[in-house]
Amino acid sequence: MKAVFEDSTWNPFKLLRRRSVSQGAPGGYDPLPAGEHQRGINGSTAANGPNAQYKKKWRSSVSTLTPPATASSPNYGSVSRVRQYYYRICSSGPTRILAGVIIAFLIVGGVIGFIQTTHKERGGFFGPPEPRIPSMDWEKAASPRYPWMEFPKVSGFYNGIRTLVRPSEWIPEELQQGIVHFDKRDEEPATREAGARIPLPLERFNPYPAYDSKEYLAEYAEVEPCFLDTEEKIPAPDTFAYPGVPQHMTMPLFGSYNELGFRPDVCFERFGRFGPYGYGYSRSEGGLDVGMKSEHEGSEEVWRQQPKVDYRRIDWGKAQKRCFEKNHARFNSVEEKSVIGRIFSASDKKKVPRTAYVLRAWTGFRYTEREIITLRAMINELSLKSGGEYDVHILLHSKDDNLPIWASKKLYRQVIEDNIPEEFWGITTLWSVPLMKAYYPGKFDDVFDNPSLSDPHGVYRAAHLAIQWFGQEFPHYDYVWNWEMDMRYTGQLYEFHEGVAKWGKQQPRKGLWERNSRFYIPEKHGNYSDFMRFVNEETISTGQIPVWGPATFPNNGMIDVPDNMTPPTGFFEDNFDWGVGEEADLITFNPIFDPSKTNWVFRADITGYDLNLPIPPRRCAIITVARYSRRMINAMHDETYQMRHSAFPEMWPPTVALHHGLKAVYIPHPIYFDRQWPIDVLDSTFNYPPTAVNSPFGWGEHNLLGSSFYYNAEFSGKLWRRWWGEVEDHQGGVRHETEGTGRMCLRSTLHHPIKSEENPEDEPGAV
């Protein structure tokens, strides 16, 4: 099966192509091999620069990278012919000049188009993400048609709440026996039986510790309940789930609920999940007028257990502050020092760490009703319901660099009020690129490669600078989550974030970097302990050198490594003990891979290191969403301001962790696919790509188009919108849910990217 994924229609000039997810194209990736010596990086000189050597070797190496042309790829053909024609047209002086002008024009135009397109897709400083075009069918538009598209589709996601069964009765759509077989009996979605009703009751979902139990109070200070209003008449609302899953619900191919401590036996539909935050009732009642006309059987049970909240006068900033002040004694923070009495009274109790949950937004971002609902859920579930363990912040990028926001409090406030819904003004902090240039002054010119040609202080190449600055401005937080506006989660947020933190804390350091680079496939690897042993044995048997302690490499100066980063024993003497019980310094949701082994275009975008020396070792995790410990964010900041070191945002935090011996953990959260991949093919495609070009973090990224989580996961948005009751690809919507099995009920799932939550193709009044 391996040869199936070695597609023969790759275009070696795709660095200059528009990067388009909707077309299913793997554009935007450098065609060169991953070996750094082939790029002229090792031993490159400052005089010539790495790009100069890169260009010198281009013609001699590119012909070896592209498979021979086939009948299905007449446009690309053989690269050797391209080289032949190049020398033909440049055989005379005037022709050389004319050809040079034309080529230069095409290259400049292509690079500008590439940069602008990529910036827009990432929500960079050229503007917010481009709107999704719902009429585009990315599967039909994909050229070539990728082999995985021939795998049979799964449909169990779409079975509604009328098909709910207890976990003991659940039969998944797939039957795993080494590979995923397709059960023809389940090919069509379940249909509604005559007179069918919701078979299971809606239940309150409570993932929080038993704060009022004797066991908890013996260890920690008392937790005071928090309210939304000043008068303390509106308690923080609960959310609801069904104690089961729809029959034939599809299984995730990556990750595990059980390993992470997430409840696998419940599912969430839209009313129980977001009804408490204004979904499903009118503005006159304090809601948002969303979901009023959608299929809503059984939704009245939400309001029976949880009264509707009037959100018209809620100030989330003040609510968070009140919650923290009531629970001050629980935390060991900078602000706490002013409350001597509470510190003294609770001095014998364990302190609870505090976490900043930072949402990176920008001016001009449009807050839809569903965006508002999502933000309310974050603040309520992470901050208020936990007694102040989290604070949610919006870190707002002022994209107009000419606005003197730091010279005028009035202007600073005006920018916030013009770009943020009123209920969130009190949780918003403003920043700008000029601020980053002032905070991290000097030149950042010694870069091994800058394919985007972008500003080293700009948000595209240096989105981490704002997070580093935030960490210094708010030093009382023990951890900082860097979250993106296009992330969504169907489950309860406290369960998720506490679950991943606890799981990361229990991971041993032995073999950790090697495990981090793999996708965990339970049907292939067994439980995670088996996976851990397997990766360790494979690392040793294949002669790989495991990462053990801080990376060492030739350099022109580094800041000191934090204390206790030196391994206490040798690698072979350790029995998977070192690191167990140690909080993770870096948590990511995609594998942390070595970019030098891929053709990821930004793999050499690292700044401030000696260009006369080999390029430093790096690591990368696609998508910048991550949790940083205090020592992690301080190390990033110190490297930048003291040494002027930096790297592309997705590569910088993992690289700092590698260099300083910090504990980095990839979380194997459940990821779903829209097709039934044979398990062995899944493993070989994602964990053993035959070449750098085939890596899922290079041109092989197309293999993740049909997943629920990646930077280009088109299926993620489709599944999310269907869950909301939208019409997607002419399926779903009010009539489909009413006449079929009801609205969807998904298990806890992390979605990215969600660029649109409304579909213009919806039936009128669908939501």
Coordinates of C-alpha atoms in Angstrom, one line a residue, residues 163-695:
T163 CA -30.4 6.4 18.3
L164 CA -28.6 6.8 21.7
V165 CA -27.5 3.7 23.5
R166 CA -25.6 2.9 26.7
P167 CA -21.9 2.4 26.2
S168 CA -22.3 -1.4 26.9
E169 CA -24.7 -1.6 23.9
W170 CA -22.7 0.5 21.5
I171 CA -21.4 -1.2 18.3
P172 CA -19.0 1.2 16.5
E173 CA -19.3 1.6 12.8
E174 CA -15.9 0.1 12.2
L175 CA -14.8 -3.4 13.2
Q176 CA -11.0 -3.4 13.8
Q177 CA -9.0 -6.5 13.2
G178 CA -5.6 -5.3 12.2
I179 CA -7.1 -3.1 9.5
V180 CA -10.4 -1.3 9.5
H181 CA -13.1 -3.3 7.7
F182 CA -16.3 -1.7 6.4
D183 CA -19.5 -3.2 7.7
K184 CA -22.0 -2.9 4.8
R185 CA -24.9 -3.1 7.3
D186 CA -23.9 0.3 8.6
E187 CA -23.3 2.0 5.3
E188 CA -26.4 4.1 5.5
P189 CA -27.2 6.3 8.5
A190 CA -29.7 5.0 10.9
T191 CA -33.3 6.0 10.2
R192 CA -36.0 7.1 12.6
E193 CA -38.4 4.4 13.8
A194 CA -42.0 5.2 14.0
G195 CA -42.8 6.9 17.3
A196 CA -39.1 7.0 18.3
R197 CA -38.1 9.3 21.2
I198 CA -34.9 10.1 22.9
P199 CA -34.1 6.9 24.8
L200 CA -31.7 8.3 27.4
P201 CA -32.2 11.3 29.9
L202 CA -30.1 14.5 29.7
E203 CA -27.8 14.7 32.6
R204 CA -25.8 17.5 34.3
F205 CA -22.1 17.1 33.4
N206 CA -19.7 17.8 36.3
P207 CA -16.0 17.2 35.8
Y208 CA -14.8 19.3 38.8
P209 CA -13.2 17.9 41.9
A210 CA -15.6 17.5 44.9
Y211 CA -14.6 20.9 46.2
D212 CA -16.8 20.5 49.3
S213 CA -15.6 17.0 50.3
K214 CA -13.6 16.3 53.4
E215 CA -10.8 14.8 51.4
Y216 CA -10.4 18.0 49.3
L217 CA -10.7 20.4 52.2
A218 CA -8.1 18.5 54.1
E219 CA -5.6 19.3 51.4
Y220 CA -6.8 22.6 49.9
A221 CA -8.4 25.8 51.0
E222 CA -12.2 26.1 50.7
V223 CA -13.6 27.0 47.3
E224 CA -16.1 29.8 47.3
P225 CA -18.9 29.7 44.6
C226 CA -18.7 32.3 41.9
F227 CA -21.6 34.2 40.3
L228 CA -22.1 36.1 37.0
D229 CA -23.5 39.2 38.6
T230 CA -22.5 41.6 41.4
E231 CA -25.6 40.8 43.5
E232 CA -24.7 37.0 43.4
K233 CA -28.1 36.0 42.1
I234 CA -27.0 34.3 38.9
P235 CA -24.7 31.3 39.7
A236 CA -22.3 30.0 37.1
P237 CA -24.4 27.7 34.9
D238 CA -23.9 24.0 34.3
T239 CA -23.7 22.1 31.0
F240 CA -25.4 18.8 30.1
A241 CA -24.6 15.6 28.2
Y242 CA -26.3 12.4 27.3
P243 CA -25.0 9.2 29.2
G244 CA -24.4 7.3 26.0
V245 CA -23.5 7.6 22.3
P246 CA -25.5 7.2 19.1
Q247 CA -25.5 3.6 17.9
H248 CA -22.8 3.0 15.3
M249 CA -21.0 6.2 16.3
T250 CA -17.6 6.3 14.5
M251 CA -14.4 5.7 16.4
P252 CA -11.4 8.0 16.4
L253 CA -8.4 6.7 14.6
F254 CA -5.8 8.7 16.6
G255 CA -5.7 9.2 20.3
S256 CA -7.7 7.9 23.2
Y257 CA -10.4 9.1 25.7
N258 CA -9.5 6.6 28.3
E259 CA -5.8 7.3 28.3
L260 CA -6.4 11.0 28.9
G261 CA -9.1 10.5 31.5
F262 CA -11.9 11.9 29.4
R263 CA -15.3 10.3 29.8
P264 CA -15.9 8.1 26.7
D265 CA -19.4 7.2 27.7
V266 CA -21.1 10.5 27.1
C267 CA -22.0 12.7 24.1
F268 CA -22.9 16.4 23.7
E269 CA -25.6 17.9 21.5
R270 CA -25.9 21.6 20.9
F271 CA -28.7 22.5 23.4
G272 CA -27.2 20.8 26.4
R273 CA -23.7 22.0 25.5
F274 CA -24.4 25.7 24.7
G275 CA -28.0 26.3 25.7
P276 CA -26.8 27.6 29.1
Y277 CA -24.8 30.3 27.3
G278 CA -27.7 31.8 25.3
Y279 CA -28.3 29.3 22.5
G280 CA -31.9 28.4 21.9
Y281 CA -33.8 31.4 23.4
S282 CA -34.5 35.0 22.4
R283 CA -32.7 38.2 23.0
S284 CA -35.7 39.5 25.0
E285 CA -34.9 36.7 27.5
G286 CA -31.2 37.4 27.5
G287 CA -30.3 34.9 24.8
L288 CA -28.9 35.4 21.3
D289 CA -31.9 34.4 19.0
V290 CA -29.8 31.5 17.7
G291 CA -31.3 28.0 17.4
M292 CA -34.9 29.2 17.7
K293 CA -36.0 27.4 14.6
S294 CA -33.7 24.3 14.6
E295 CA -34.8 20.8 15.5
H296 CA -35.1 20.9 19.3
E297 CA -36.8 17.8 20.6
G298 CA -36.0 17.4 24.3
S299 CA -34.3 20.7 24.6
E300 CA -36.8 21.9 27.3
E301 CA -35.0 19.5 29.7
V302 CA -32.1 21.9 29.7
W303 CA -34.2 24.8 30.9
R304 CA -36.0 22.6 33.4
Q305 CA -32.6 21.8 35.1
Q306 CA -30.9 25.1 34.3
P307 CA -32.8 28.4 34.3
K308 CA -32.2 30.6 31.3
V309 CA -29.5 33.2 32.0
D310 CA -30.0 36.8 31.0
Y311 CA -26.7 37.8 29.5
R312 CA -27.6 41.4 28.6
R313 CA -25.8 43.0 31.5
I314 CA -23.0 40.5 32.2
D315 CA -19.4 41.9 32.5
W316 CA -17.1 38.9 32.3
G317 CA -14.0 40.9 33.4
K318 CA -15.6 41.9 36.7
A319 CA -17.0 38.4 37.2
Q320 CA -13.6 36.8 36.8
K321 CA -12.0 39.4 39.2
R322 CA -14.7 38.8 41.8
C323 CA -14.2 35.1 41.6
F324 CA -10.5 35.3 42.0
E325 CA -10.8 37.7 45.0
K326 CA -13.2 35.4 46.8
N327 CA -10.8 32.5 46.3
H328 CA -7.6 34.3 46.9
A329 CA -6.4 31.9 49.6
R330 CA -6.2 29.0 47.2
F331 CA -3.4 30.5 45.1
N332 CA 0.2 31.4 45.5
S333 CA 0.4 34.5 43.3
V334 CA 1.8 38.0 43.2
E335 CA -1.6 39.6 44.0
E336 CA -2.0 37.3 47.0
K337 CA 0.8 39.0 48.9
S338 CA -1.5 42.0 49.7
V339 CA -3.9 39.7 51.5
I340 CA -1.9 38.8 54.5
G341 CA -4.8 37.5 56.6
R342 CA -5.8 35.0 54.0
I343 CA -2.3 33.8 53.4
F344 CA -1.8 33.2 57.1
S345 CA -5.2 31.4 57.5
A346 CA -4.4 29.0 54.7
S347 CA -0.7 28.7 55.1
D348 CA -0.9 25.0 55.8
K349 CA -2.9 24.2 52.7
K350 CA -1.6 23.2 49.3
K351 CA -1.7 26.0 46.7
V352 CA -3.5 25.6 43.4
P353 CA -1.7 26.8 40.3
R354 CA -3.2 29.6 38.2
T355 CA -3.5 29.5 34.4
A356 CA -4.0 32.3 31.9
Y357 CA -6.1 31.2 29.0
V358 CA -5.1 33.6 26.2
L359 CA -7.1 34.0 23.0
R360 CA -5.2 35.7 20.2
A361 CA -7.6 38.0 18.3
W362 CA -7.1 40.9 16.0
T363 CA -8.9 44.1 15.0
G364 CA -11.5 43.6 12.4
F365 CA -12.4 40.1 13.6
R366 CA -16.2 39.5 13.4
Y367 CA -17.8 38.0 16.5
T368 CA -20.8 35.9 15.5
E369 CA -23.4 34.7 18.0
R370 CA -21.7 31.3 18.1
E371 CA -18.3 32.9 18.7
I372 CA -19.8 34.8 21.7
I373 CA -21.4 31.5 23.0
T374 CA -18.0 29.8 22.8
L375 CA -16.3 32.7 24.7
R376 CA -18.9 32.6 27.4
A377 CA -18.4 28.8 27.8
M378 CA -14.6 29.3 28.2
I379 CA -14.9 31.9 30.9
N380 CA -17.6 30.1 32.8
E381 CA -16.2 26.6 32.7
L382 CA -12.5 27.4 33.1
S383 CA -12.7 30.4 35.5
L384 CA -16.0 30.7 37.4
K385 CA -16.9 27.1 37.9
S386 CA -13.3 26.3 39.0
G387 CA -13.2 29.0 41.7
G388 CA -10.7 31.1 39.8
E389 CA -8.1 28.5 38.7
Y390 CA -8.1 30.1 35.2
D391 CA -8.4 33.6 33.9
V392 CA -9.5 34.0 30.2
H393 CA -7.9 36.9 28.3
I394 CA -8.3 38.3 24.8
L395 CA -5.0 39.4 23.5
L396 CA -6.1 41.9 20.8
H397 CA -3.6 42.7 18.0
S398 CA -4.1 46.3 16.8
K399 CA -3.3 45.9 13.1
D400 CA -3.0 49.7 12.4
D401 CA 0.6 50.4 13.3
N402 CA 0.0 54.1 13.0
L403 CA -2.4 54.3 15.9
P404 CA -0.7 55.8 19.0
I405 CA -2.5 53.5 21.3
W406 CA 0.3 53.7 23.9
A407 CA 0.2 57.5 24.1
S408 CA -3.6 57.7 24.7
K409 CA -5.7 55.8 27.2
K410 CA -8.8 57.0 25.4
L411 CA -7.6 55.7 22.1
Y412 CA -6.5 52.4 23.7
R413 CA -10.0 52.0 25.1
Q414 CA -11.6 53.0 21.8
V415 CA -9.8 50.4 19.9
I416 CA -11.1 47.7 22.3
E417 CA -14.6 49.0 22.2
D418 CA -14.7 49.2 18.4
N419 CA -13.5 45.6 18.0
I420 CA -14.7 43.5 21.0
P421 CA -18.3 42.8 22.2
E422 CA -19.1 44.8 25.3
E423 CA -19.4 41.9 27.7
F424 CA -15.7 41.0 27.0
W425 CA -14.1 44.5 27.2
G426 CA -12.8 43.8 30.7
I427 CA -10.8 40.7 29.7
T428 CA -9.0 42.4 26.7
T429 CA -5.4 43.5 26.5
L430 CA -4.1 45.4 23.4
W431 CA -0.8 44.9 21.6
S432 CA 0.8 45.9 18.3
V433 CA 3.8 45.1 16.2
P434 CA 5.5 48.5 17.0
L435 CA 5.2 47.5 20.7
M436 CA 7.1 44.2 19.9
K437 CA 9.8 46.2 18.1
A438 CA 10.2 48.4 21.1
Y439 CA 10.1 45.5 23.6
Y440 CA 12.6 43.4 21.6
P441 CA 14.7 46.0 19.9
G442 CA 17.6 45.5 17.5
K443 CA 18.1 43.6 14.3
F444 CA 17.1 40.0 13.8
D445 CA 18.9 39.5 10.5
D446 CA 21.0 36.3 10.9
V447 CA 18.3 34.0 9.6
F448 CA 19.1 30.7 7.8
D449 CA 16.1 31.1 5.6
N450 CA 13.0 33.4 5.4
P451 CA 10.8 31.9 2.6
S452 CA 7.9 34.2 3.5
L453 CA 10.1 37.3 3.3
S454 CA 8.2 38.6 6.4
D455 CA 9.1 41.0 9.2
P456 CA 10.9 39.2 12.1
H457 CA 8.7 41.2 14.5
G458 CA 5.4 40.7 12.5
V459 CA 2.7 38.4 13.6
Y460 CA 3.2 35.9 10.8
R461 CA 6.8 35.1 11.7
A462 CA 6.7 36.1 15.3
A463 CA 3.2 35.5 16.8
H464 CA 5.0 34.2 19.9
L465 CA 6.5 37.6 20.8
A466 CA 3.1 38.8 22.0
I467 CA 2.6 35.7 24.2
Q468 CA 6.1 36.2 25.6
W469 CA 5.3 39.8 26.4
F470 CA 2.0 38.8 28.0
G471 CA 3.9 36.4 30.2
Q472 CA 6.2 39.2 31.5
E473 CA 3.3 41.6 32.0
F474 CA 1.3 39.0 34.0
P475 CA 4.0 37.2 36.0
H476 CA 1.5 35.7 38.6
Y477 CA 0.3 33.0 36.3
D478 CA 2.0 29.6 36.6
Y479 CA 0.9 28.5 33.1
V480 CA -0.2 30.3 29.9
W481 CA -2.4 28.7 27.2
N482 CA -1.9 30.1 23.8
W483 CA -5.3 29.6 22.1
E484 CA -6.6 30.4 18.6
M485 CA -9.9 31.9 17.6
D486 CA -10.7 29.1 15.2
M487 CA -10.5 26.3 17.8
R488 CA -13.7 24.6 19.0
Y489 CA -14.5 21.8 21.4
T490 CA -17.7 19.8 21.6
G491 CA -16.9 18.7 25.2
Q492 CA -16.5 20.4 28.5
L493 CA -13.5 22.6 28.6
Y494 CA -12.4 22.1 32.2
E495 CA -12.4 18.3 31.8
F496 CA -10.3 18.7 28.7
H497 CA -7.6 21.1 30.0
E498 CA -7.2 19.5 33.3
G499 CA -7.1 16.1 31.7
V500 CA -4.3 16.9 29.3
A501 CA -2.3 18.7 32.1
K502 CA -2.6 15.7 34.4
W503 CA -1.7 13.3 31.6
G504 CA 1.4 15.4 30.6
K505 CA 2.5 15.4 34.2
Q506 CA 2.6 11.6 34.4
Q507 CA 4.7 11.1 31.3
P508 CA 8.3 9.9 31.8
R509 CA 11.0 11.7 30.0
K510 CA 12.7 8.6 28.6
G511 CA 11.7 8.3 25.0
L512 CA 9.4 11.3 25.3
W513 CA 10.8 13.2 22.3
E514 CA 10.6 10.1 20.2
R515 CA 7.0 9.4 21.2
N516 CA 6.1 13.0 20.6
S517 CA 7.0 12.6 17.0
R518 CA 4.4 9.8 16.4
F519 CA 0.7 9.6 16.0
Y520 CA -0.7 7.2 18.6
I521 CA -3.0 4.7 17.0
P522 CA -4.6 2.5 19.7
E523 CA -5.8 -0.1 17.2
K524 CA -2.2 -0.5 16.1
H525 CA -0.2 0.2 19.3
G526 CA -2.4 -1.1 22.1
N527 CA -2.5 0.9 25.3
Y528 CA -0.2 3.8 25.7
S529 CA 2.2 1.9 28.0
D530 CA 2.6 -0.6 25.1
F531 CA 3.2 2.3 22.7
M532 CA 5.8 3.8 25.1
R533 CA 7.8 0.5 25.3
F534 CA 7.5 -0.1 21.5
V535 CA 8.9 3.3 20.6
N536 CA 11.8 2.9 23.0
E537 CA 12.7 -0.5 21.6
E538 CA 12.4 0.7 18.0
T539 CA 14.6 3.7 18.8
I540 CA 17.3 1.5 20.2
S541 CA 17.1 -1.3 17.6
T542 CA 17.3 1.2 14.6
G543 CA 20.3 2.9 16.0
Q544 CA 18.7 6.3 16.6
I545 CA 20.2 8.5 19.2
P546 CA 17.4 9.4 21.7
V547 CA 17.1 12.9 23.1
W548 CA 18.3 12.8 26.7
G549 CA 18.7 16.1 28.5
P550 CA 19.3 19.5 26.8
A551 CA 20.5 19.4 23.2
T552 CA 24.1 20.3 22.6
F553 CA 25.3 21.9 19.4
P554 CA 27.9 24.4 18.1
N555 CA 26.6 27.9 18.9
N556 CA 27.7 31.5 19.4
G557 CA 26.1 31.9 22.8
M558 CA 23.1 30.6 24.7
I559 CA 21.4 31.5 27.9
D560 CA 21.9 29.2 30.8
V561 CA 19.9 26.0 31.0
P562 CA 17.3 26.0 33.9
D563 CA 18.2 24.0 37.0
N564 CA 17.4 20.3 37.2
M565 CA 17.4 19.7 33.5
T566 CA 20.4 17.3 33.6
P567 CA 19.2 13.7 33.6
P568 CA 19.9 12.0 37.0
T569 CA 21.0 8.8 35.4
G570 CA 22.1 7.5 32.0
F571 CA 19.4 6.7 29.4
F572 CA 19.7 2.9 29.8
E573 CA 19.8 3.1 33.6
D574 CA 16.5 5.0 33.8
N575 CA 13.4 2.8 34.2
F576 CA 10.9 5.3 32.9
D577 CA 11.1 7.2 36.2
W578 CA 12.6 10.6 35.4
G579 CA 9.9 13.1 34.7
V580 CA 7.0 11.2 36.2
G581 CA 5.1 13.7 38.4
E582 CA 6.8 16.7 36.7
E583 CA 4.5 19.2 35.1
A584 CA 4.9 19.6 31.3
D585 CA 6.6 22.8 30.2
L586 CA 5.1 22.6 26.8
I587 CA 1.9 20.9 25.7
T588 CA 0.9 20.6 22.1
F589 CA -1.9 18.9 20.2
N590 CA 0.0 17.8 17.1
P591 CA 3.2 15.7 17.0
I592 CA 6.4 17.5 17.8
F593 CA 8.5 16.5 14.8
D594 CA 12.0 17.2 13.5
P595 CA 11.5 19.6 10.6
S596 CA 14.9 18.7 9.0
K597 CA 13.4 15.3 8.1
T598 CA 10.5 17.0 6.1
N599 CA 10.1 19.5 3.3
W600 CA 8.1 21.8 5.5
V601 CA 8.8 25.2 3.9
F602 CA 9.7 27.0 7.1
R603 CA 12.0 24.4 8.5
A604 CA 15.1 26.7 8.4
D605 CA 13.4 29.9 9.5
I606 CA 15.5 30.3 12.6
T607 CA 17.1 33.5 13.5
G608 CA 20.0 34.9 15.6
Y609 CA 22.4 31.9 15.4
D610 CA 25.8 31.9 13.7
L611 CA 25.4 31.3 10.0
N612 CA 29.0 30.1 9.8
L613 CA 28.0 27.1 12.0
P614 CA 25.6 24.3 11.2
I615 CA 21.9 25.1 11.6
P616 CA 20.8 24.3 15.2
P617 CA 18.6 21.3 15.9
R618 CA 14.9 22.2 15.8
R619 CA 11.5 20.7 16.6
C620 CA 8.1 21.9 15.5
A621 CA 4.4 21.3 16.2
I622 CA 2.0 22.5 13.5
I623 CA -0.6 24.9 14.9
T624 CA 0.6 27.3 17.6
V625 CA -1.9 26.3 20.2
A626 CA 0.0 25.2 23.3
R627 CA 0.4 25.5 27.0
Y628 CA 3.6 27.1 28.4
S629 CA 4.9 26.7 31.9
R630 CA 6.4 29.8 33.7
R631 CA 10.0 28.6 33.0
M632 CA 9.1 27.8 29.4
I633 CA 7.7 31.2 28.6
N634 CA 10.6 32.9 30.5
A635 CA 13.2 30.8 28.5
M636 CA 11.5 31.9 25.3
H637 CA 11.6 35.5 26.4
D638 CA 15.2 35.4 27.6
E639 CA 16.4 33.8 24.4
T640 CA 14.7 36.6 22.4
Y641 CA 15.7 39.6 24.3
Q642 CA 19.2 38.6 25.4
M643 CA 20.4 36.6 22.4
R644 CA 17.9 37.9 19.7
H645 CA 17.1 34.2 19.0
S646 CA 13.7 33.4 17.4
A647 CA 12.1 31.0 14.9
F648 CA 8.9 30.5 13.0
P649 CA 6.0 30.5 15.6
E650 CA 5.2 26.8 15.3
M651 CA 8.9 25.9 15.6
W652 CA 10.1 28.3 18.3
P653 CA 8.6 26.9 21.6
P654 CA 9.5 23.2 20.8
T655 CA 13.0 24.3 19.7
V656 CA 13.5 26.2 23.0
A657 CA 12.3 23.2 24.9
L658 CA 14.8 21.0 23.0
H659 CA 17.7 23.3 23.6
H660 CA 17.0 23.8 27.3
G661 CA 16.0 20.3 28.2
L662 CA 12.4 21.3 29.1
K663 CA 9.6 18.8 29.3
A664 CA 7.6 18.9 26.1
V665 CA 4.5 16.6 25.6
Y666 CA 2.3 16.0 22.6
I667 CA -1.2 15.1 23.7
P668 CA -2.7 12.1 21.9
H669 CA -6.3 13.5 21.9
P670 CA -9.0 11.7 19.8
I671 CA -8.9 12.6 16.1
Y672 CA -11.6 11.4 13.8
F673 CA -11.4 10.8 10.0
D674 CA -14.2 10.9 7.4
R675 CA -13.0 7.6 5.9
Q676 CA -12.1 4.1 6.9
W677 CA -8.4 3.9 6.7
P678 CA -6.8 0.5 6.9
I679 CA -4.9 0.6 10.1
D680 CA -1.5 -0.5 8.7
V681 CA -1.8 2.0 5.9
L682 CA -2.7 4.7 8.4
D683 CA 0.4 3.9 10.5
S684 CA 2.8 3.7 7.5
T685 CA 1.4 6.9 6.0
F686 CA 1.6 9.1 9.1
N687 CA 4.4 7.5 11.2
Y688 CA 6.7 6.0 8.5
P689 CA 6.6 8.3 5.4
P690 CA 9.0 6.8 2.8
T691 CA 10.5 10.2 1.9
A692 CA 10.6 13.7 3.3
V693 CA 8.2 14.8 0.6
N694 CA 5.6 12.2 1.8
S695 CA 5.7 13.5 5.4

